[in-house]
XYZ file of C-alpha atoms in Angstrom:
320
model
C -51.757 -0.851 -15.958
C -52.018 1.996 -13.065
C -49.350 4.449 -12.844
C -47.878 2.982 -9.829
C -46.784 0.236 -11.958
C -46.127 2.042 -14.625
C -43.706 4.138 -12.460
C -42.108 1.462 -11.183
C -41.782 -0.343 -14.609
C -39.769 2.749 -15.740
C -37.414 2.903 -12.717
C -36.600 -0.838 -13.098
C -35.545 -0.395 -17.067
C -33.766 2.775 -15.864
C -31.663 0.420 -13.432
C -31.356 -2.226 -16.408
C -30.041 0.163 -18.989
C -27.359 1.728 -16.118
C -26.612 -1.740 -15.537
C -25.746 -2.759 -19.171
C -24.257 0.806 -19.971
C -21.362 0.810 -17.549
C -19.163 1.982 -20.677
C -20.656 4.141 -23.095
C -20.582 2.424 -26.811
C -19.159 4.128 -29.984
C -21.223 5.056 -32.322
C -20.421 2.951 -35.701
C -19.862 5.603 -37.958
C -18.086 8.299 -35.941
C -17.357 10.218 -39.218
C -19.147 11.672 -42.035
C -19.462 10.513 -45.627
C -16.996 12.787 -47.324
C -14.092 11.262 -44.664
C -15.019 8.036 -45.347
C -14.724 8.754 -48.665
C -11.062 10.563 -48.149
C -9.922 7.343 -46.012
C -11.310 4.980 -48.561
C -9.152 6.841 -51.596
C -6.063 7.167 -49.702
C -6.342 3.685 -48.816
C -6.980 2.588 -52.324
C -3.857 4.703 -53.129
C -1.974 2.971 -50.871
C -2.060 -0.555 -51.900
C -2.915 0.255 -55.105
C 0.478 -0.289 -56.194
C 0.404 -3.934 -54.457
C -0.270 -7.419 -56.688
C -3.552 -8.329 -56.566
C -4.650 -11.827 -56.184
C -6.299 -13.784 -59.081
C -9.710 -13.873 -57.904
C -12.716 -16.212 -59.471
C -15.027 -14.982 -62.307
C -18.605 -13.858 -61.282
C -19.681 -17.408 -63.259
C -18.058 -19.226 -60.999
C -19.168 -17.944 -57.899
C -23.103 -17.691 -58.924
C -25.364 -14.881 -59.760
C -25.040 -13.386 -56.154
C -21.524 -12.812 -56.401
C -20.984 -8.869 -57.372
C -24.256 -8.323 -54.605
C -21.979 -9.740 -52.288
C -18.752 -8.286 -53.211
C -20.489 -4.691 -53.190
C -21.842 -5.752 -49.965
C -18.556 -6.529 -48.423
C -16.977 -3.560 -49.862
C -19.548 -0.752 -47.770
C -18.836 -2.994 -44.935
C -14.998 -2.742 -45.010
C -15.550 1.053 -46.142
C -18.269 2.057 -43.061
C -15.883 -0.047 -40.502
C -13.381 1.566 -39.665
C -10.347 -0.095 -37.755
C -10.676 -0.535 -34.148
C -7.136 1.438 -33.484
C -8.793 4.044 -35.152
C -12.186 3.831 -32.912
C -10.238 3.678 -29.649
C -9.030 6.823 -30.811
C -12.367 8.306 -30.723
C -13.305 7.116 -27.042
C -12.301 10.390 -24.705
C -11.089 8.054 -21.659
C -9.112 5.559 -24.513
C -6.057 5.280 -22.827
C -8.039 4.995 -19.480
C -9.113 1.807 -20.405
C -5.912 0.260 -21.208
C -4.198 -1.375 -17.834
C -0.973 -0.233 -16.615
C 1.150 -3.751 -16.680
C 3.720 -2.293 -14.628
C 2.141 -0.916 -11.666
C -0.995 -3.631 -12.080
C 1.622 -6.356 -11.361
C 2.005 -5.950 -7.592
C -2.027 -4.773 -7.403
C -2.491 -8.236 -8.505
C -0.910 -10.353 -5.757
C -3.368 -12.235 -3.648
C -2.957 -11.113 -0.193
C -1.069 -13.146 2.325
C -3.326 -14.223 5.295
C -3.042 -17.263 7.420
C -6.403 -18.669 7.532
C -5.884 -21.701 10.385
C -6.809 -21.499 14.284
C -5.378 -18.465 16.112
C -4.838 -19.340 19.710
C -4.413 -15.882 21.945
C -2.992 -16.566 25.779
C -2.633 -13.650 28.168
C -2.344 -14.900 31.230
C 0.824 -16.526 32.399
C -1.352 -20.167 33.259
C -2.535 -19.458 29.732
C 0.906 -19.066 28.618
C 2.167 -22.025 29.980
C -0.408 -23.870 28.495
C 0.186 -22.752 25.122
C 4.184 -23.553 25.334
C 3.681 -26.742 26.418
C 1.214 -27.211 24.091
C 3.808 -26.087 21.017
C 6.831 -28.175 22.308
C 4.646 -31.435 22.543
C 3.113 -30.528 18.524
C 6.846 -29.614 17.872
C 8.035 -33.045 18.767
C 5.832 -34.974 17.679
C 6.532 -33.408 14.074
C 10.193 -33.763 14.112
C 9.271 -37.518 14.530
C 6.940 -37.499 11.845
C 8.480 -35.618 9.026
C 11.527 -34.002 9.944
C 9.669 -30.705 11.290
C 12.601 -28.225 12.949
C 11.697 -25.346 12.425
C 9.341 -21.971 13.775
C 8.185 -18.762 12.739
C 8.863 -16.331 15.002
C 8.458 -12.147 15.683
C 6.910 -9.884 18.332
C 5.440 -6.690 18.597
C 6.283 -3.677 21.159
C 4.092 -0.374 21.595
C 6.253 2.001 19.308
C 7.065 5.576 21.092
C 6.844 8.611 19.060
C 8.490 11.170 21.466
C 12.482 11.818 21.342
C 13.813 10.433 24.867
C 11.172 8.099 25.579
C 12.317 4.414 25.067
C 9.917 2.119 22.751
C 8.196 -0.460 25.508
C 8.642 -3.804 26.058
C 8.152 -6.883 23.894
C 4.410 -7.441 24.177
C 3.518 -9.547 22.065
C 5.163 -13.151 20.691
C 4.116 -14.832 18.202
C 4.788 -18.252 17.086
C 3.789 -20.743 14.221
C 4.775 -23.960 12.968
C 2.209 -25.003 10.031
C -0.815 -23.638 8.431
C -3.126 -24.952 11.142
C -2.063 -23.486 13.769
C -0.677 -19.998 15.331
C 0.439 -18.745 18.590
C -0.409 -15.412 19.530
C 1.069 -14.740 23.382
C 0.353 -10.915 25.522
C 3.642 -11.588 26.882
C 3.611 -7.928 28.377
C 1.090 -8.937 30.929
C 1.839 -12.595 31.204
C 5.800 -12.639 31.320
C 8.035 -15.356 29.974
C 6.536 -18.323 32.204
C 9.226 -21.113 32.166
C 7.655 -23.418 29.520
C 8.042 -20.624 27.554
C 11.451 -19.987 28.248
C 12.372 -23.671 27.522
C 11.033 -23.451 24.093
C 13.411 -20.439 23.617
C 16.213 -21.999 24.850
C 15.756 -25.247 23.028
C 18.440 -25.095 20.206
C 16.928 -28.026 18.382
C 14.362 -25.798 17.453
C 15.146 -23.497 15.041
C 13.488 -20.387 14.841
C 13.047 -18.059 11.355
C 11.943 -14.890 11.395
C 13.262 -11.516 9.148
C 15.473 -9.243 11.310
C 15.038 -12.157 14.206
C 18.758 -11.173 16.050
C 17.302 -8.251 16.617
C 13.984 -9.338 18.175
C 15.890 -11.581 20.567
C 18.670 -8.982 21.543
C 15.110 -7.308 22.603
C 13.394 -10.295 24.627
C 16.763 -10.555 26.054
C 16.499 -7.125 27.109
C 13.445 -6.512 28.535
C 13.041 -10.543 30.241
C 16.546 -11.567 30.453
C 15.595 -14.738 28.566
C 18.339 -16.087 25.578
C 16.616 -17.513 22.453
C 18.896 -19.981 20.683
C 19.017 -21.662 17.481
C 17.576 -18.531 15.254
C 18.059 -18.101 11.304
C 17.258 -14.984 9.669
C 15.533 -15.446 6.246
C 17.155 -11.915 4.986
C 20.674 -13.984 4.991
C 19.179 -17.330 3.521
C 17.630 -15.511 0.918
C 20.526 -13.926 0.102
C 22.180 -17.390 -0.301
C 19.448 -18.718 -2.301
C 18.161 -15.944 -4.822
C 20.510 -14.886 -7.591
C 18.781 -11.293 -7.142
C 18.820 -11.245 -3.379
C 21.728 -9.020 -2.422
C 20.274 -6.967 -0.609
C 18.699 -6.566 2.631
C 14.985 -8.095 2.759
C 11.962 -7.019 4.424
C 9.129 -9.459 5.402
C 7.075 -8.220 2.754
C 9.357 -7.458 0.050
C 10.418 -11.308 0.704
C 6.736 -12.493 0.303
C 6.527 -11.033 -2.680
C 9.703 -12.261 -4.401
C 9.019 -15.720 -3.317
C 5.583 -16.504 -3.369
C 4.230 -13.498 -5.039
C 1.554 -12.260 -2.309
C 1.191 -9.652 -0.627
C 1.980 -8.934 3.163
C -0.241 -5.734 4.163
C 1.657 -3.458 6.832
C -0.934 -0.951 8.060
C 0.650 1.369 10.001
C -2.565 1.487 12.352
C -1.698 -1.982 13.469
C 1.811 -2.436 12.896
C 2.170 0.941 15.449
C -0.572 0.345 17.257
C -0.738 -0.086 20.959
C 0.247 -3.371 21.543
C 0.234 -2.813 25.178
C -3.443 -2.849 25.674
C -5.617 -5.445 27.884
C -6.983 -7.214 25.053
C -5.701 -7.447 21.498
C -7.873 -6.643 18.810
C -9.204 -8.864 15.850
C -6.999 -7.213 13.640
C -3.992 -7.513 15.926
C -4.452 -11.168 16.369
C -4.467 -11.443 12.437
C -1.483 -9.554 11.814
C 0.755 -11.180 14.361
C 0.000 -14.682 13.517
C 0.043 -13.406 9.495
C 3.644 -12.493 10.321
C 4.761 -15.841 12.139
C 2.803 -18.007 9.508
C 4.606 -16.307 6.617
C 8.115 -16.403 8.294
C 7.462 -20.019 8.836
C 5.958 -20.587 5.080
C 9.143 -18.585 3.832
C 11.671 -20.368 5.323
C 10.101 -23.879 3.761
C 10.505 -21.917 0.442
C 13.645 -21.182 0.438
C 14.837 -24.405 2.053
C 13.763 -26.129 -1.384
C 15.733 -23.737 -3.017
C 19.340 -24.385 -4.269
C 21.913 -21.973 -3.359
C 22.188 -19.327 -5.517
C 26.019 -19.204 -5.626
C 26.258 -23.010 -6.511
C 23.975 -22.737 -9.402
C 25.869 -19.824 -10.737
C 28.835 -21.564 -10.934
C 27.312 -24.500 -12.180
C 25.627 -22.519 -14.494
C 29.166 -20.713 -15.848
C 31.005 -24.144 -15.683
C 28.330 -25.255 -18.496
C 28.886 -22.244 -20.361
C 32.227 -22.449 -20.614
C 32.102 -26.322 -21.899
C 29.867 -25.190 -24.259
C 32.331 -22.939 -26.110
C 34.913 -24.967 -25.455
C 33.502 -27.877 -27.850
């Protein structure tokens, strides 16, 4: 063998033995003979005082038997407890997780995976309205289908005196195929559009939603009707719900995922020609889990209900 391959022979065990030493090992006898032999008498001390089980002569058990038994004995003596070993290991309680603040580290993240379809002109606009009131329809007919996700997006303003700018972006989803992503800031509210809005036979869900349409209101002069905000129906629903949801903190408590919120997106500039691919995944993220929410909690009883039905048994109970 040349030393080229020799070389490289020794740099691929070298990546073996990194590979399958990740976490160093203890060594099995991490003390010396005269502590072993300390542990092993105040052990013996300690359960010397116990009753001892009736055990089987050596004739019973074969010639081998005290081999074996002295055998066993070093092996119980030179093993020590693995409590003990952990003890030894200088990153120990490194390698123990933390169940409390692993729990929400653990949530699989919330991401609608369908079709996002992005319209920024008005024709493109109009197209995509159209498009959701004829899917909307022909839902309703289908199974029952009467409900939305919806939120939108405005560039944020960061100076004291300057007013936050107009509602950019809307977004709106109905199912897991499917979200609408709309540049409303250079498109407007085409009419289609502002049917849909207007339509109260559809409902539309959305966390902190009065306030989003107070804002569309503002800044287009267009009414949206028939809205539900899933802070309030969770609040009717979940025994531990009195208090005033977020988006995320709702995705969480329900479905146990998490909604990311990076402040480079959620403040970005929403305003800008084209919306990134980022952007386009938050917005229709947010929609799609408003949407998914609200189908939660409308399989959910009311919480007040099942308290009371839940005291009512109590009370028979001690009553018989």
């Amino acid at each position: 063998m040349d030393r080229s391959q020799s070389e490289q022979d020794g740099h691929q065990k070298q990546k073996q033995d990194h590979h399958f030493m990740e976490i160093p090992e203890l060594d099995d006898d991490p003390f010396t003979e005269e502590d072993l032999q300390a542990i092993e008498a105040a052990f013996e001390a300690a359960t010397s005082s116990l009753p001892k089980k009736r055990s089987s002569s050596p004739e019973d058990d074969g010639p081998d038997h005290k081999t074996q038994q002295r055998r066993q004995s070093q092996s119980a003596r030179r093993r020590l407890p693995n409590s003990v070993l952990a003890l030894q290991h200088p990153n120990a309680f490194l390698l123990s997780p933390c169940r409390q603040a692993n729990a929400r580290m653990k949530y699989p993240v919330m991401m609608f995976g369908g079709v996002i379809k992005y319209s920024r002109t008005a024709v493109e606009v109009e197209k995509a309205a159209l498009e959701i009131l004829k899917n909307f329809q022909a839902k309703k007919k289908a199974v029952g289908q009467n409900a939305i996700g919806f939120d939108i997006e405005w560039k944020p303003t960061f100076k004291r005196g300057v007013p936050p700018g107009k509602a950019a972006v809307m977004q709106i989803c109905g199912g897991t195929s499917c979200c609408y992503v709309m540049h409303i800031v250079h498109s407007g509210i085409p009419r289609s559009l502002q049917l849909l809005l207007e339509d109260s036979s559809i409902l539309k869900v959305g966390v902190g939603i009065a306030n989003d349409c107070l804002k569309v209101f503002k800044d287009y002069n267009v009414s949206t009707k028939a809205v539900e905000d899933l802070s309030y129906l969770a609040k009717r629903k979940v025994v531990e719900g009195l208090q005033n949801w977020g988006l995320a903190s709702l995705t969480e408590k329900l479905i146990c995922k998490e909604l990311l919120k990076p402040n480079k997106i959620r403040l970005g500039n929403w305003e800008a020609k084209f919306l990134s691919k980022d952007q386009l995944q938050y917005a229709a993220t947010d929609a799609f889990a408003s949407w998914y929410l609200y189908e939660v909690l409308l399989s959910l009883p009311d919480a007040e209900k099942d308290t009371a039905r839940n005291q009512s048994e109590e009370l028979r109970a001690v009553s018989l």
